[in-house]
Coordinates of C-alpha atoms and ligand atoms in Angstrom, one line a residue:
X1489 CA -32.5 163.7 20.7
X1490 CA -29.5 162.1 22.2
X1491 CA -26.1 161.4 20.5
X1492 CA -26.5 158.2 18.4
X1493 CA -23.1 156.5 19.1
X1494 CA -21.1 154.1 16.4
X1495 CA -21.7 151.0 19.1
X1496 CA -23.5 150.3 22.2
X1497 CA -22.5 147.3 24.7
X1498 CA -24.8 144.6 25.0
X1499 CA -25.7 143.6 28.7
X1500 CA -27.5 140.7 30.4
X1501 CA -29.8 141.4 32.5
X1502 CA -28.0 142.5 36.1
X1503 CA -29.5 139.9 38.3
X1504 CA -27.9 137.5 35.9
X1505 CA -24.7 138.9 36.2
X1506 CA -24.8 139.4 39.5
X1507 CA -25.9 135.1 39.7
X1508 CA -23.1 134.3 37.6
X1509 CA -20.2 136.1 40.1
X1510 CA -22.0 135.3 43.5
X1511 CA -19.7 132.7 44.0
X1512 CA -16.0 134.9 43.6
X1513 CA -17.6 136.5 46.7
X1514 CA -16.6 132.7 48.3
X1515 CA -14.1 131.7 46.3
X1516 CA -11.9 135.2 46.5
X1517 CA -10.2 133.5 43.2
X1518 CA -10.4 137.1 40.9
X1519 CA -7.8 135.8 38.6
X1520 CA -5.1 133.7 37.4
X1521 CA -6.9 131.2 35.3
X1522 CA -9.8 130.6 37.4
X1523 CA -13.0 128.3 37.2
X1524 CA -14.8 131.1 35.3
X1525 CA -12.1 130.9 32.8
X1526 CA -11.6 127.8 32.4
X1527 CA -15.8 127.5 32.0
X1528 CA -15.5 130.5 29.2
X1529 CA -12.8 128.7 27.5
X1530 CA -14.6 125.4 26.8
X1531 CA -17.6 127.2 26.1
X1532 CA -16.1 129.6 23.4
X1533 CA -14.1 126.2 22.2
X1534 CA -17.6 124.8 21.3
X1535 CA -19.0 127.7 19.6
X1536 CA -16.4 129.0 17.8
X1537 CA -16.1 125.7 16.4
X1538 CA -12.2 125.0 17.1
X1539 CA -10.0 122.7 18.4
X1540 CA -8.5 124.9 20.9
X1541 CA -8.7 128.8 22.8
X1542 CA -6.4 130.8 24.8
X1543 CA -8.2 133.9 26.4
X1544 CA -6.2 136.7 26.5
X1545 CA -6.8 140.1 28.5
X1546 CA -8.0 141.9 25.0
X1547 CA -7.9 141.0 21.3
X1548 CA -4.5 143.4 20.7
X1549 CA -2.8 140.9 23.4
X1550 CA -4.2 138.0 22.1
X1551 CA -2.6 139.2 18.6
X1552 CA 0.8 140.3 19.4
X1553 CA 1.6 137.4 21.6
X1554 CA 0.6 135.1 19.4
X1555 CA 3.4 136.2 16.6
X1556 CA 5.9 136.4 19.8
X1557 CA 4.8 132.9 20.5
X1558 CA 6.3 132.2 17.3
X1559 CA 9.2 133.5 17.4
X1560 CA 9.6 134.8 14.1
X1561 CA 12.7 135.9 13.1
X1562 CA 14.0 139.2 14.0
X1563 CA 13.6 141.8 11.9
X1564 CA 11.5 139.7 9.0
X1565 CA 8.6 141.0 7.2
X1566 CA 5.0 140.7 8.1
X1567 CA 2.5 140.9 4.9
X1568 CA -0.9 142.5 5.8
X1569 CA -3.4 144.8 5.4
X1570 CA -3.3 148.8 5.9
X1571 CA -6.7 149.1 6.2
X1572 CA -7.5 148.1 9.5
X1573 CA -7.5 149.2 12.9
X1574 CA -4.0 150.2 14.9
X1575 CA -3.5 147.4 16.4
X1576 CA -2.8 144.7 13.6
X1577 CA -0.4 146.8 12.6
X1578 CA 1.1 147.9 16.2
X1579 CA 1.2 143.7 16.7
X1580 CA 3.5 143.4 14.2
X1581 CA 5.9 146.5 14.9
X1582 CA 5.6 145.4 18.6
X1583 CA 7.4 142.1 17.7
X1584 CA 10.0 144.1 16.2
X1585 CA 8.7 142.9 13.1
X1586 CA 8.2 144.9 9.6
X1587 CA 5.0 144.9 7.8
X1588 CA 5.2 145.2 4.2
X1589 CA 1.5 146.3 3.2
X1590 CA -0.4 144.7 0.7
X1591 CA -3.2 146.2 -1.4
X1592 CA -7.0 144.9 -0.6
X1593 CA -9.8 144.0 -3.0
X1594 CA -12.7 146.2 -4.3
X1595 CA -15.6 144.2 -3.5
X1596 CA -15.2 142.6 0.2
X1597 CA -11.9 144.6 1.3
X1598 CA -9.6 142.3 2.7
X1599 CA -6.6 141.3 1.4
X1600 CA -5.4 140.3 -2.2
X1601 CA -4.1 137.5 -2.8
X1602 CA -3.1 138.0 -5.8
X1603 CA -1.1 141.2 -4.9
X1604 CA 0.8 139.0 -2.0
X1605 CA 3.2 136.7 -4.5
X1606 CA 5.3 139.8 -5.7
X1607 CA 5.7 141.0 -1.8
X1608 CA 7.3 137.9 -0.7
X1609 CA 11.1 137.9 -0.3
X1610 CA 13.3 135.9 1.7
X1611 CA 12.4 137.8 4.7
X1612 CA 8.9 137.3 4.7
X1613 CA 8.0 135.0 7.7
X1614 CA 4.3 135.6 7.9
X1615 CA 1.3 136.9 6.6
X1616 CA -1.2 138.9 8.5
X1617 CA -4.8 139.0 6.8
X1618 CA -7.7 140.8 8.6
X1619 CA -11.1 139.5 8.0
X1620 CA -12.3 143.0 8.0
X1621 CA -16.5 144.0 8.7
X1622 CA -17.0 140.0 9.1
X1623 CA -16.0 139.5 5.4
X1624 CA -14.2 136.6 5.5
X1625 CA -10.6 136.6 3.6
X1626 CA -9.8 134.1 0.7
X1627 CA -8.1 131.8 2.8
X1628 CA -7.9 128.5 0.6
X1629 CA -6.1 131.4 -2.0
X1630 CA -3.7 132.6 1.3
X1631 CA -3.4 129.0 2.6
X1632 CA -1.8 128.0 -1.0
X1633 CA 0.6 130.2 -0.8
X1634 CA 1.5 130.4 2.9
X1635 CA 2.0 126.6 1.7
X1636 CA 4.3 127.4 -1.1
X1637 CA 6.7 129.7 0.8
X1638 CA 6.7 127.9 4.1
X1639 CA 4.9 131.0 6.0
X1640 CA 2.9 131.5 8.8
X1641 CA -0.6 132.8 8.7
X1642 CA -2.4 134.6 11.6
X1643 CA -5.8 135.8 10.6
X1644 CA -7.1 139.2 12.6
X1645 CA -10.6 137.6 13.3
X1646 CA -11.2 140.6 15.8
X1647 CA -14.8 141.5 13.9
X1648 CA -15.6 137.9 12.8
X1649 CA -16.7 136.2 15.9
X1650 CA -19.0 133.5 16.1
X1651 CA -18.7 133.2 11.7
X1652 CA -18.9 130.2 9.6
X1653 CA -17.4 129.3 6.1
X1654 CA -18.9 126.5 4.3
X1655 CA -19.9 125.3 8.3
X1656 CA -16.4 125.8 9.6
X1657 CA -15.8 128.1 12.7
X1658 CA -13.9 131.1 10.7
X1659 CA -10.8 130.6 13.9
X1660 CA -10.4 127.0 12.0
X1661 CA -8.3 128.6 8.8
X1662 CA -4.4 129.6 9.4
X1663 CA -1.8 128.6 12.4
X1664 CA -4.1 131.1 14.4
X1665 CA -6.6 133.5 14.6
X1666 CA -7.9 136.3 17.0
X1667 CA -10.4 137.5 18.6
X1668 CA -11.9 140.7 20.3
X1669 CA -14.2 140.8 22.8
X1670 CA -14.1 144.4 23.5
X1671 CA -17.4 146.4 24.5
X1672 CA -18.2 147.8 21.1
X1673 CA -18.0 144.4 19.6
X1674 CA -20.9 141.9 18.6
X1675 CA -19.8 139.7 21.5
X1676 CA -17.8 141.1 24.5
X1677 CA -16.3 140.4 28.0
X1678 CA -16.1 144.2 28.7
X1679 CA -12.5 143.8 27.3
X1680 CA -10.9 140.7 26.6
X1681 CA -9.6 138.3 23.5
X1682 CA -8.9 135.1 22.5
X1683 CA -6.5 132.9 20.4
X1684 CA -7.9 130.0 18.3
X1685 CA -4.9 127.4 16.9
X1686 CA -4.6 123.8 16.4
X1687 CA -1.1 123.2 17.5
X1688 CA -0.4 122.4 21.2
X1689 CA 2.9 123.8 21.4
X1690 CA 1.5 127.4 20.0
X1691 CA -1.1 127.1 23.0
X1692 CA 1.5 126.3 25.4
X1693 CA 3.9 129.2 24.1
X1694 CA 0.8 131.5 24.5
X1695 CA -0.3 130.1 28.1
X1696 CA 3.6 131.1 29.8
X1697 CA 3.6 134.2 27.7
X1698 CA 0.1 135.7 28.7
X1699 CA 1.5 134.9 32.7
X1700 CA 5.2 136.4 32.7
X1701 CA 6.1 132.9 31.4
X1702 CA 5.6 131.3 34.9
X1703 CA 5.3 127.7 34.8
X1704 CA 5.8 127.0 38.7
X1705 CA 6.4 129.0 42.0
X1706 CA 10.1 127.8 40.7
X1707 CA 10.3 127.7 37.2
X1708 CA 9.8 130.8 34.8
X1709 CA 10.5 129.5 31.0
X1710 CA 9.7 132.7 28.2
X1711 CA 10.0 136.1 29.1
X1712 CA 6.3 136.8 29.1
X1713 CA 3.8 139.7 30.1
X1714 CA 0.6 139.8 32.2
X1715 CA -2.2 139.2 29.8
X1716 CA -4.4 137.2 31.1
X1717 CA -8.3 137.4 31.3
X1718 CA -10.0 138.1 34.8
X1719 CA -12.7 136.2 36.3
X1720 CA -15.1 138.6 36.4
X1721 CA -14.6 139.3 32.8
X1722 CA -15.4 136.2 31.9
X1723 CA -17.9 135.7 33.5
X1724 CA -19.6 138.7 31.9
X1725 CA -18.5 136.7 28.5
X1726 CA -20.1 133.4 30.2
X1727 CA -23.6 135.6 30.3
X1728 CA -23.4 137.6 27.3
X1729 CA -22.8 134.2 25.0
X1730 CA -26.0 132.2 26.2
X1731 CA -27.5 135.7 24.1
X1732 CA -25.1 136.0 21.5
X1733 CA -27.5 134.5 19.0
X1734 CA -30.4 136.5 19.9
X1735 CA -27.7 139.5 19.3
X1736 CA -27.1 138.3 15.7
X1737 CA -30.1 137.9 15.2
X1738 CA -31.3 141.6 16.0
X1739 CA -28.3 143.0 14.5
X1740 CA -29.6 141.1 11.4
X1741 CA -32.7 142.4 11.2
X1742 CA -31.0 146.5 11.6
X1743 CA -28.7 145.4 9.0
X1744 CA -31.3 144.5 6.3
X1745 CA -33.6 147.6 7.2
X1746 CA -30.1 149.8 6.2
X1747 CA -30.3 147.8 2.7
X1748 CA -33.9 147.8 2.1
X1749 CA -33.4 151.8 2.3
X1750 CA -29.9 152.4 0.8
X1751 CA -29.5 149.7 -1.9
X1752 CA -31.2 152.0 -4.9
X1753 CA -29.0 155.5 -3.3
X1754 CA -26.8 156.4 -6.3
X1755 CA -23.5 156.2 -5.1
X1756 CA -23.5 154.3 -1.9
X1757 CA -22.7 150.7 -1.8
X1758 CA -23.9 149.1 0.8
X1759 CA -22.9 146.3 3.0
X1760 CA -23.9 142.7 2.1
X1761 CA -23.1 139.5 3.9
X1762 CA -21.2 137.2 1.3
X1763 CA -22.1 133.6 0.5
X1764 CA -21.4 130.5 2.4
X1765 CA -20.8 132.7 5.6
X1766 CA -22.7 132.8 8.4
X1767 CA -22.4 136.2 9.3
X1768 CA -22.6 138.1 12.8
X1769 CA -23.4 141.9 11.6
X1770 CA -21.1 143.7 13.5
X1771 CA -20.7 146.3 11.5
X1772 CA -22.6 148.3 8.7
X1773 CA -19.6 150.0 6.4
X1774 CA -21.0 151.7 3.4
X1775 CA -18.9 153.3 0.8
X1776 CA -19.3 156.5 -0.8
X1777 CA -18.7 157.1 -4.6
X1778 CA -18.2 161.0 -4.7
X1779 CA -18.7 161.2 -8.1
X1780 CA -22.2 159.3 -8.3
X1781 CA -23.6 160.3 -5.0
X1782 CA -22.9 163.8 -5.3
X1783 CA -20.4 164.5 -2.3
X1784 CA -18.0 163.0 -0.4
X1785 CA -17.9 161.1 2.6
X1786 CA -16.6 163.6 4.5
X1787 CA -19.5 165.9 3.8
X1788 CA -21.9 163.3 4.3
X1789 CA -20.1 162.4 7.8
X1790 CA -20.6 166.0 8.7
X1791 CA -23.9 166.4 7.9
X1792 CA -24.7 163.0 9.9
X1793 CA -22.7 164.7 13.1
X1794 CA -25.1 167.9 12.3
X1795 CA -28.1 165.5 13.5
X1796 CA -26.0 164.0 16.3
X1797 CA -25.3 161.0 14.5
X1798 CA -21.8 159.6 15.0
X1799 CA -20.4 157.2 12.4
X1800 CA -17.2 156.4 12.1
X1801 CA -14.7 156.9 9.4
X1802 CA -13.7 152.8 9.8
X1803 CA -10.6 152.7 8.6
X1804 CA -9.2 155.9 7.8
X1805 CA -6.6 156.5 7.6
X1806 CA -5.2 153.7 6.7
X1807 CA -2.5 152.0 9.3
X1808 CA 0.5 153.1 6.9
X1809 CA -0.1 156.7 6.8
X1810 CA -0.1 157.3 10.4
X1811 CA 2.4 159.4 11.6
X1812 CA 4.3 156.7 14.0
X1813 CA 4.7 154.8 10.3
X1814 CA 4.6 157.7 7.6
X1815 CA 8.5 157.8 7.4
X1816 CA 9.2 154.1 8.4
X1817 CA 7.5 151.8 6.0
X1818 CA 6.9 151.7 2.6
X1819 CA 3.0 153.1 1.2
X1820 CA 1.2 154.1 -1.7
X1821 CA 1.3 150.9 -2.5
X1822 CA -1.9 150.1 -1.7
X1823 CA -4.2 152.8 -4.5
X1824 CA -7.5 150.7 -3.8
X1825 CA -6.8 150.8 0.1
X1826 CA -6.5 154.2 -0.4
X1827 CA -9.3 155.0 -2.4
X1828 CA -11.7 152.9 -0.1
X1829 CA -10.6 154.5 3.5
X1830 CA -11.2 157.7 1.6
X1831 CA -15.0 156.5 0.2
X1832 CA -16.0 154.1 3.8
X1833 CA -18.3 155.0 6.6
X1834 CA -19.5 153.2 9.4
X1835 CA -23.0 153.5 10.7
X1836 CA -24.5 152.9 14.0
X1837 CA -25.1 149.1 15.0
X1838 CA -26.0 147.6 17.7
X1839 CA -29.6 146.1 19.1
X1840 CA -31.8 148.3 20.6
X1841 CA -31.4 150.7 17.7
X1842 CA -34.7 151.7 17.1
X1843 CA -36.5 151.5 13.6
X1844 CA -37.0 154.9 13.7
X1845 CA -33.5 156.4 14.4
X1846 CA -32.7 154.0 10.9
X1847 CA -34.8 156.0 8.7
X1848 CA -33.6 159.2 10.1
X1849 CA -30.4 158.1 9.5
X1850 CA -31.1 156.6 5.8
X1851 CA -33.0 160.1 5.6
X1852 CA -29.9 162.1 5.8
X1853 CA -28.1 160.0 3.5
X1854 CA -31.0 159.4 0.6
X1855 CA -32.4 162.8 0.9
X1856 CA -30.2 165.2 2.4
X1857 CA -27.6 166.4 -0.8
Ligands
T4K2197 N1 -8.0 144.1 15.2 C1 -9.0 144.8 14.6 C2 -9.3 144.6 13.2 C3 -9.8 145.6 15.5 O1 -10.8 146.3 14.9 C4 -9.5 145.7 16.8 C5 -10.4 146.5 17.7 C6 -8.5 144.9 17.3 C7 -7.7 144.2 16.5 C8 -8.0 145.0 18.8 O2 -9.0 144.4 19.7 P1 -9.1 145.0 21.2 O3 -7.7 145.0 21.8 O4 -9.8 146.3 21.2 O5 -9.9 143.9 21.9 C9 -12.9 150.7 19.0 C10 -12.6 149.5 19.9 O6 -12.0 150.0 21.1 C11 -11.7 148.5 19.3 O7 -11.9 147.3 20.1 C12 -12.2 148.2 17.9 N2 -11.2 147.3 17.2 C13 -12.3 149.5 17.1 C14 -12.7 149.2 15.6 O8 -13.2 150.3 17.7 P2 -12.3 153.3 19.1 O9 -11.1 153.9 19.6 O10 -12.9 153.7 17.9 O11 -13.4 153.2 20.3 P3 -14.3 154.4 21.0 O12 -13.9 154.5 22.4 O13 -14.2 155.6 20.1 O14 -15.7 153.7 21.0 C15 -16.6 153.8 19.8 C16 -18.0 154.2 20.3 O15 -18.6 153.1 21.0 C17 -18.0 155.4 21.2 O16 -18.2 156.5 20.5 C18 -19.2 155.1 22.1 C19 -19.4 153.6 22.1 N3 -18.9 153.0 23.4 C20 -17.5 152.8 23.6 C21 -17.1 152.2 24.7 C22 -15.6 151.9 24.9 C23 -19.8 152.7 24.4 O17 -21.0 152.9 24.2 N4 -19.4 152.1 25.5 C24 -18.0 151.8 25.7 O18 -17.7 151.3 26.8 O19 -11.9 151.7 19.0

């Protein structure tokens, strides 16, 4: 049997694609904020469910122009997560920022709250929570205190497209969130990203910035990059969102097979979609107890590799221990990030997983100690 891979890209079907570009074959317009753009844009507005996007090249872009849109001061410290991918962590030290990491809870693994108070000093200019697997942060908890010490919040909404909270579009909560629309994700432009914010003069910071800050053939006003999203990307994102809910949907119904089979496995907890979301089920994390289940997750990773199956150990290790940020930034401060990178595994999503492959993978986890 083949390799089963962590992720798998969801296409349209070709001919559609194909329908959807005909017309950059005319037009020659490949890039620079072109129809298909501006079409994407108002259509992601409208589902997302916010007031207003920026699309970006890619949802690392999309993140670390968005803190150099606001100009935080030099030097000032970033609260966030270490358990996450490199690139929330990257966006901040990028900016020639410092992130001061903050632990995460047990239950739906993104950031404390309660752990953030004693990490504010008068430095702190912003916090940086990740709503990690689709769980969706505390944010009225993150928005009381952002409120309290005058700070910004950008939320890493990277795996939470297309979510609700209590109805509202999850890019709604903070000064800004982002998204990724990279090929392994639930929704994806082949690569691209996208800002959600409320405030015009954020959007506008972020529109020079992604285009070397050009505002006329004569008039350049930030000192910006190239980050903007091509036409034909987009117009693979046009396409793949008239499916997106069929995607859910199917992802859905993989997700719940992995709980039907895994919920009564001493030792593994498994991943559940929390209340008043509307989740997307991009990803499948379960977590390991060594000491119930009988080994680690290490062993259990290698014993899934054995049968060609490749999870992925989703987030270890965690962004602080990397060697780029061993000797830089403060860590083990963060013991239940740490235990939890150490317990987490990340099986295979995506539709077109077949039933079958499932319960060969729930086999080698329920049976194979
Ligand atoms: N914030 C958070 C919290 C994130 O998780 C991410 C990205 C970002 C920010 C930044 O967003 P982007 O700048 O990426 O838009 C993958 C993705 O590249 C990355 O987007 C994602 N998070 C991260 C969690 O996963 P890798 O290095 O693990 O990817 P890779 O190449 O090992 O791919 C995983 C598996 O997917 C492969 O084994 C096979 C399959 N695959 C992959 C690609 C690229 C395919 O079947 N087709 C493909 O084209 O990072």
């Amino acid at each position: 049997m083949a390799d089963i891979f962590v992720a798998r890209p969801s296409m349209p079907e070709l001919e559609e694609y194909i329908d959807e570009i005909k017309d950059l074959w005319e037009t020659r317009r490949l890039t620079n904020m072109g129809d298909k753009h501006r079409e994407f844009q108002g259509l992601l507005e409208s589902y997302l469910k916010v007031p207003h996007i920026e699309l970006l090249v890619n949802g690392h872009m999309a993140l670390e122009m968005t803190l150099q849109a606001m100009e935080l001061p030099e030097g000032s410290e970033v609260i966030t997560t270490p358990f996450t991918f490199a690139s929330t962590t990257h966006a901040i030290v990028r900016n020639g920022l410092t992130p001061v990491f903050c632990d995460i809870k047990e239950d739906d693994m993104t950031i404390d709250p309660e752990k953030i108070g004693s990490l504010i000093t008068d430095r702190t200019s912003a916090i940086l929570p990740v709503h990690v697997y689709g769980n969706i942060c505390d944010v009225q908890a993150i928005g009381r205190i952002a409120d309290e010490y005058g700070l910004k919040v950008v939320y890493d909404a990277a795996h939470t497209f297309g979510e609700t909270y209590y109805d509202e579009g999850v890019g709604c909560f903070g000064d800004a969130s982002i998204f990724s629309f990279h090929a392994t994700k639930v929704f994806h432009s082949v690569e691209g990203g996208a800002v959600a914010y409320r405030d015009d003069a954020l959007g506008a910071a972020l529109y020079n910035l992604k285009n070397f800050g050009i505002r006329g053939p004569e008039s350049v006003v930030s000192v910006g990059a190239n980050a903007k999203m091509n036409e034909l990307c987009a117009a693979l994102g046009i396409c793949n969102l008239r499916h997106i809910d069929d995607e859910i949907e199917i992802r859905k119904t993989v997700c719940e097979r992995y709980t039907e089979q895994l919920a009564d496995v001493n030792g593994v907890t498994v991943h559940r979609p929390q209340a008043h979301v509307r989740a997307n089920y991009a990803y499948y994390p379960v977590r390991i107890d060594p000491e119930v289940y009988g080994e680690d997750r290490d062993a259990l990773y290698m014993r899934l590799l054995e049968k060609g199956i490749r999870a992925r150990k989703y987030f270890y290790p965690l962004t602080s221990d990397y060697e780029c940020y061993r000797e830089k930034f403060e860590r083990g401060t963060t013991p239940v990030a740490d235990k939890i990178s150490r317990q987490v595994l990340k099986l295979p999503i995506y539709s077109g997983l077949e039933e079958q492959t499932i319960d060969m993978i729930c086999g080698v986890i329920r049976n194979g100690r």
